[in-house]
Amino acid sequence: MKFDNIIIGGGLSGLTCGIKLAEQGRKCAIVSSGQSAIHFFSGSFDLLSKVDGKEVKNPLEGMKSLASNHPYQRVGLENISRLVEEAPQLLVRAGLNFAGQADQNHYALTPMGVMKPTWLTIDDFSRFFHNDSFPWKKAAILNFSGFLDFHTLFVQDGLKKFGVETQVKNFAMKEFEAIRRNPSEMRSTNIAKVFDRGIIIDEFAEKVNELSKGFNVVILPSVFGLFNKNVTAEIRAKIDKPVVLVPAIPPSVPGIRSQILLRKRFEELGGTYFLGDNVEGGTIENNKLVAIQTNNHGDIKLEADQFILASGSFYSKGIVATREKLYEPILGLDIDGEVEDSEKWLDEKFFNDQPYMHYGVKTDKQFRAMMNGKPIENLYVAGSVLGGANALKEGSGAGISLLTSLHVAEQLLK
């Protein structure tokens, strides 16, 4: 099978790149091994939250002090200023509405009751503009009986630090009795499927209104709108006070919905999405990758003019570490880091900035992958498989995925 572009990896980075290319008429395929980090989505996309451990108010300004090998610096700050405007528009075209500004972080309420600085927040969730206060003084924290993935006491303790009077209340509804009998079935996605049918929204809203009398705001777990993105808005319209949704333990309902809508957008544009398939190797001729082999396709090679590696970092096995070595598993690409000396991978203090988190596939200035010190002419790299950043410490993971993917797509479209 022959394509213009083949993308290895079906997460946020791969889908962003694929949509951008498909919108410009490219015949694209994405090979995805399965679930991506979007399924762990907290409701917000970070651009840059911290530099050297200090909170960043203006991400675009904060990027100026990043190291020269950081993905943002390598994309170029002028390009970043343009791409941060393009990324939300691409998401909107996929049916995902986000709000936020690249030059001013806002805050999102986390499951730990902490205000976390972030860039873009999906419309299910509330945005806050102060990290030391809460807009309401009396909050009802409501949860479904038997739902163990929403830790109400953490939220309660966090809000108490803001001087908020809170009360936790659990409630039951007969529609959830069947899944409540088995704790493994009382998960956010199963609750969301019940709401997707639309038959209990009125009853649920009535119950919430009754339980929240005397309070200024209602706090609920984000378990609405798995396949029907209008459910959250319908529920908010029927509850007679403000509603703040807080992420539950993954799998994330808004995350799965985001993955579904991004994939749908890609396929509607003519893209081919190979789900549940692993890339096992590739054929390189004259310093070009001409085809890849996958587990599901056997002897059938997938050919393309250009390839994009968006396979993710350690979590997605885009990079693998053993006791002896650290490597890129598909083609054996060069790694930017101390790959041979495992003692240099880690800092003995667990919460310190771990060196291995900065490791990734080495590329040239055009983001072409390096192998044996030379760039492969038609293999580009995007997303968290790139080196040069500790996305966890910086709060930059989603921004790197979105913006490097758009930048790489632009290189291919020139």
Coordinates of C-alpha atoms in Angstrom, one line a residue, residues 141-383:
I141 CA -18.9 17.9 46.4
L142 CA -21.1 15.2 45.0
N143 CA -20.2 11.7 44.0
F144 CA -21.9 8.5 42.8
S145 CA -22.1 5.8 45.4
G146 CA -19.6 3.1 44.7
F147 CA -17.5 5.3 42.3
L148 CA -14.0 5.0 43.7
D149 CA -12.1 6.9 41.0
F150 CA -13.1 10.4 42.3
H151 CA -11.3 11.2 45.5
T152 CA -13.6 13.7 47.1
L153 CA -11.5 14.1 50.3
F154 CA -8.5 15.4 48.3
V155 CA -10.7 18.0 46.6
Q156 CA -12.3 18.9 49.9
D157 CA -8.9 19.3 51.6
G158 CA -7.6 21.4 48.7
L159 CA -10.6 23.8 48.8
K160 CA -10.3 24.2 52.6
K161 CA -7.0 25.9 52.0
F162 CA -8.9 28.5 50.0
G163 CA -11.3 29.0 52.9
V164 CA -14.2 27.2 51.2
E165 CA -16.8 25.5 53.3
T166 CA -17.5 22.1 51.7
Q167 CA -19.6 19.0 52.2
V168 CA -19.2 15.7 50.5
K169 CA -22.3 13.8 49.6
N170 CA -22.7 10.4 47.9
F171 CA -25.9 9.5 46.1
A172 CA -27.3 6.5 44.4
M173 CA -29.6 6.1 41.3
K174 CA -31.2 2.9 40.2
E175 CA -29.8 3.2 36.7
F176 CA -26.3 2.6 38.1
E177 CA -27.2 -0.4 40.4
A178 CA -26.1 -3.0 37.9
I179 CA -22.6 -1.6 37.4
R180 CA -22.3 -0.6 41.1
R181 CA -22.5 -4.3 42.2
N182 CA -19.0 -4.8 40.7
P183 CA -16.5 -2.1 41.5
S184 CA -14.5 -2.9 38.4
E185 CA -17.6 -1.9 36.3
M186 CA -18.2 1.4 38.3
R187 CA -15.8 3.3 36.1
S188 CA -16.1 6.7 34.5
T189 CA -16.7 5.4 31.0
N190 CA -19.5 3.1 32.1
I191 CA -21.2 5.9 34.0
A192 CA -20.9 8.1 30.9
K193 CA -22.5 5.5 28.7
V194 CA -25.6 5.7 30.8
F195 CA -25.8 9.5 30.5
D196 CA -25.2 9.3 26.8
R197 CA -28.6 7.6 26.4
G198 CA -30.1 10.8 27.8
I199 CA -32.8 9.1 29.8
I200 CA -31.6 10.1 33.3
I201 CA -30.4 13.7 32.8
D202 CA -33.5 15.2 34.3
E203 CA -33.6 12.9 37.3
F204 CA -29.9 13.5 37.9
A205 CA -30.3 17.2 37.7
E206 CA -33.2 17.1 40.2
K207 CA -31.1 15.1 42.6
V208 CA -28.1 17.4 42.3
N209 CA -30.4 20.5 42.9
E210 CA -31.8 18.9 46.0
L211 CA -28.4 17.9 47.4
S212 CA -26.8 21.2 46.7
K213 CA -29.4 23.4 48.5
G214 CA -27.6 26.1 50.5
F215 CA -24.4 25.8 48.5
N216 CA -23.0 28.3 45.9
V217 CA -21.4 25.7 43.6
V218 CA -21.6 22.0 42.7
I219 CA -18.5 20.0 42.2
L220 CA -18.9 16.7 40.2
P221 CA -16.5 14.1 38.7
S222 CA -16.1 14.5 34.9
V223 CA -18.0 11.4 33.7
F224 CA -20.3 13.0 31.1
G225 CA -20.2 13.0 27.3
L226 CA -18.3 9.9 26.1
F227 CA -19.9 9.7 22.7
N228 CA -22.4 12.6 23.0
K229 CA -20.5 15.8 23.6
N230 CA -23.7 17.7 24.3
V231 CA -24.4 15.9 27.6
T232 CA -22.3 18.2 29.8
A233 CA -24.0 21.3 28.5
E234 CA -27.5 19.8 29.0
I235 CA -26.7 18.9 32.6
R236 CA -25.3 22.3 33.3
A237 CA -28.5 23.9 31.9
K238 CA -30.7 21.9 34.2
I239 CA -28.7 22.5 37.4
D240 CA -29.6 25.7 39.1
K241 CA -26.1 26.8 40.2
P242 CA -22.6 26.7 38.7
V243 CA -21.1 23.3 38.1
V244 CA -17.4 22.6 38.3
L245 CA -16.2 19.3 36.9
V246 CA -13.0 17.7 38.2
P247 CA -11.1 14.9 36.4
A248 CA -11.4 11.4 37.8
I249 CA -8.8 8.7 37.7
P250 CA -8.2 7.5 34.0
P251 CA -9.6 6.4 31.7
S252 CA -10.7 10.0 31.1
V253 CA -14.1 10.5 29.5
P254 CA -13.3 13.8 27.8
G255 CA -9.9 12.2 26.8
I256 CA -11.5 9.3 25.0
R257 CA -14.0 11.6 23.4
S258 CA -11.2 13.8 22.2
Q259 CA -9.4 10.8 20.7
I260 CA -12.6 9.7 19.0
L261 CA -13.3 13.1 17.5
L262 CA -9.7 13.6 16.3
R263 CA -9.6 10.2 14.7
K264 CA -13.1 10.9 13.1
R265 CA -11.8 14.2 11.7
F266 CA -8.7 12.5 10.3
E267 CA -10.8 9.8 8.6
E268 CA -13.4 12.2 7.3
L269 CA -10.5 14.0 5.5
G270 CA -9.6 10.7 3.8
G271 CA -7.0 9.4 6.2
T272 CA -6.5 5.8 6.9
Y273 CA -6.1 4.8 10.6
F274 CA -4.6 1.4 11.3
L275 CA -5.6 0.7 15.0
G276 CA -4.0 -2.0 17.0
D277 CA -1.0 -2.5 14.7
N278 CA 2.6 -2.3 15.7
V279 CA 5.4 -1.2 13.4
E280 CA 8.1 -3.8 13.6
G281 CA 10.8 -2.4 11.2
G282 CA 11.5 -0.5 8.1
T283 CA 13.4 -0.7 4.8
I284 CA 16.0 2.0 4.3
E285 CA 17.5 2.5 0.8
N286 CA 19.9 5.3 -0.3
N287 CA 19.4 7.0 3.1
K288 CA 15.6 7.0 2.7
L289 CA 12.9 5.1 4.5
V290 CA 10.9 3.5 1.7
A291 CA 8.6 1.2 3.6
I292 CA 7.6 -0.1 7.0
Q293 CA 6.5 -3.5 8.2
T294 CA 3.8 -4.0 10.7
N295 CA 2.5 -6.9 12.8
N296 CA -1.0 -7.0 11.2
H297 CA 0.1 -6.5 7.6
G298 CA 2.7 -9.3 7.5
D299 CA 4.4 -9.4 4.2
I300 CA 2.5 -6.3 2.9
K301 CA 4.7 -3.3 3.2
L302 CA 3.4 0.2 3.8
E303 CA 5.1 2.6 1.5
A304 CA 5.2 6.4 1.5
D305 CA 7.1 9.4 0.2
Q306 CA 7.6 10.7 3.7
F307 CA 7.3 9.3 7.2
I308 CA 6.7 10.9 10.6
L309 CA 7.7 9.2 13.8
A310 CA 5.3 10.3 16.6
S311 CA 5.5 7.1 18.7
G312 CA 5.7 8.8 22.1
S313 CA 8.3 8.4 24.8
F314 CA 8.8 5.7 27.4
Y315 CA 5.1 5.3 28.3
S316 CA 4.2 4.5 24.7
K317 CA 7.4 2.5 24.2
G318 CA 8.6 5.0 21.6
I319 CA 11.8 4.7 23.6
V320 CA 12.8 1.6 25.5
A321 CA 15.2 1.2 28.4
T322 CA 16.7 -2.1 29.7
R323 CA 19.4 -2.5 32.3
E324 CA 22.0 -2.4 29.6
K325 CA 20.9 0.2 27.0
L326 CA 18.4 2.8 26.0
Y327 CA 17.1 2.7 22.4
E328 CA 14.5 3.5 19.8
P329 CA 12.9 0.1 19.1
I330 CA 11.7 0.3 15.4
L331 CA 14.7 1.4 13.4
G332 CA 17.5 1.8 16.0
L333 CA 17.6 5.6 15.5
D334 CA 20.2 7.7 17.3
I335 CA 19.2 8.8 20.9
D336 CA 20.1 12.2 22.2
G337 CA 21.4 11.2 25.7
E338 CA 23.8 9.0 27.7
V339 CA 22.5 5.8 26.2
E340 CA 25.4 3.6 27.2
D341 CA 25.9 4.7 30.8
S342 CA 22.8 3.7 32.8
E343 CA 24.3 5.4 36.0
K344 CA 23.8 8.7 34.3
W345 CA 20.1 8.1 33.5
L346 CA 18.8 8.7 37.0
D347 CA 19.2 11.1 39.9
E348 CA 19.2 9.3 43.2
K349 CA 16.6 11.8 44.5
F350 CA 13.3 10.7 43.1
F351 CA 11.7 14.1 42.8
N352 CA 14.6 15.8 41.1
D353 CA 14.7 16.5 37.4
Q354 CA 15.6 13.0 36.1
P355 CA 18.1 13.0 33.2
Y356 CA 16.4 10.3 31.2
M357 CA 13.3 12.4 30.9
H358 CA 15.2 14.7 28.6
Y359 CA 16.3 11.8 26.3
G360 CA 14.7 11.3 22.9
V361 CA 15.4 10.6 19.2
K362 CA 18.1 12.8 17.8
T363 CA 17.2 14.9 14.8
D364 CA 18.8 17.6 12.6
K365 CA 17.5 21.2 12.4
Q366 CA 14.7 20.1 10.1
F367 CA 13.5 17.5 12.6
R368 CA 14.7 14.6 10.4
A369 CA 15.7 11.5 12.4
M370 CA 19.4 10.7 12.7
M371 CA 20.8 7.2 12.2
N372 CA 24.5 6.6 12.7
G373 CA 25.1 10.3 12.7
K374 CA 23.3 11.0 9.5
P375 CA 19.7 12.3 8.9
I376 CA 17.3 10.0 7.1
E377 CA 16.0 12.3 4.4
N378 CA 12.3 11.5 4.6
L379 CA 11.8 10.5 8.2
Y380 CA 10.7 13.3 10.5
V381 CA 10.1 13.2 14.3
A382 CA 7.5 15.0 16.3
G383 CA 6.0 14.9 19.8

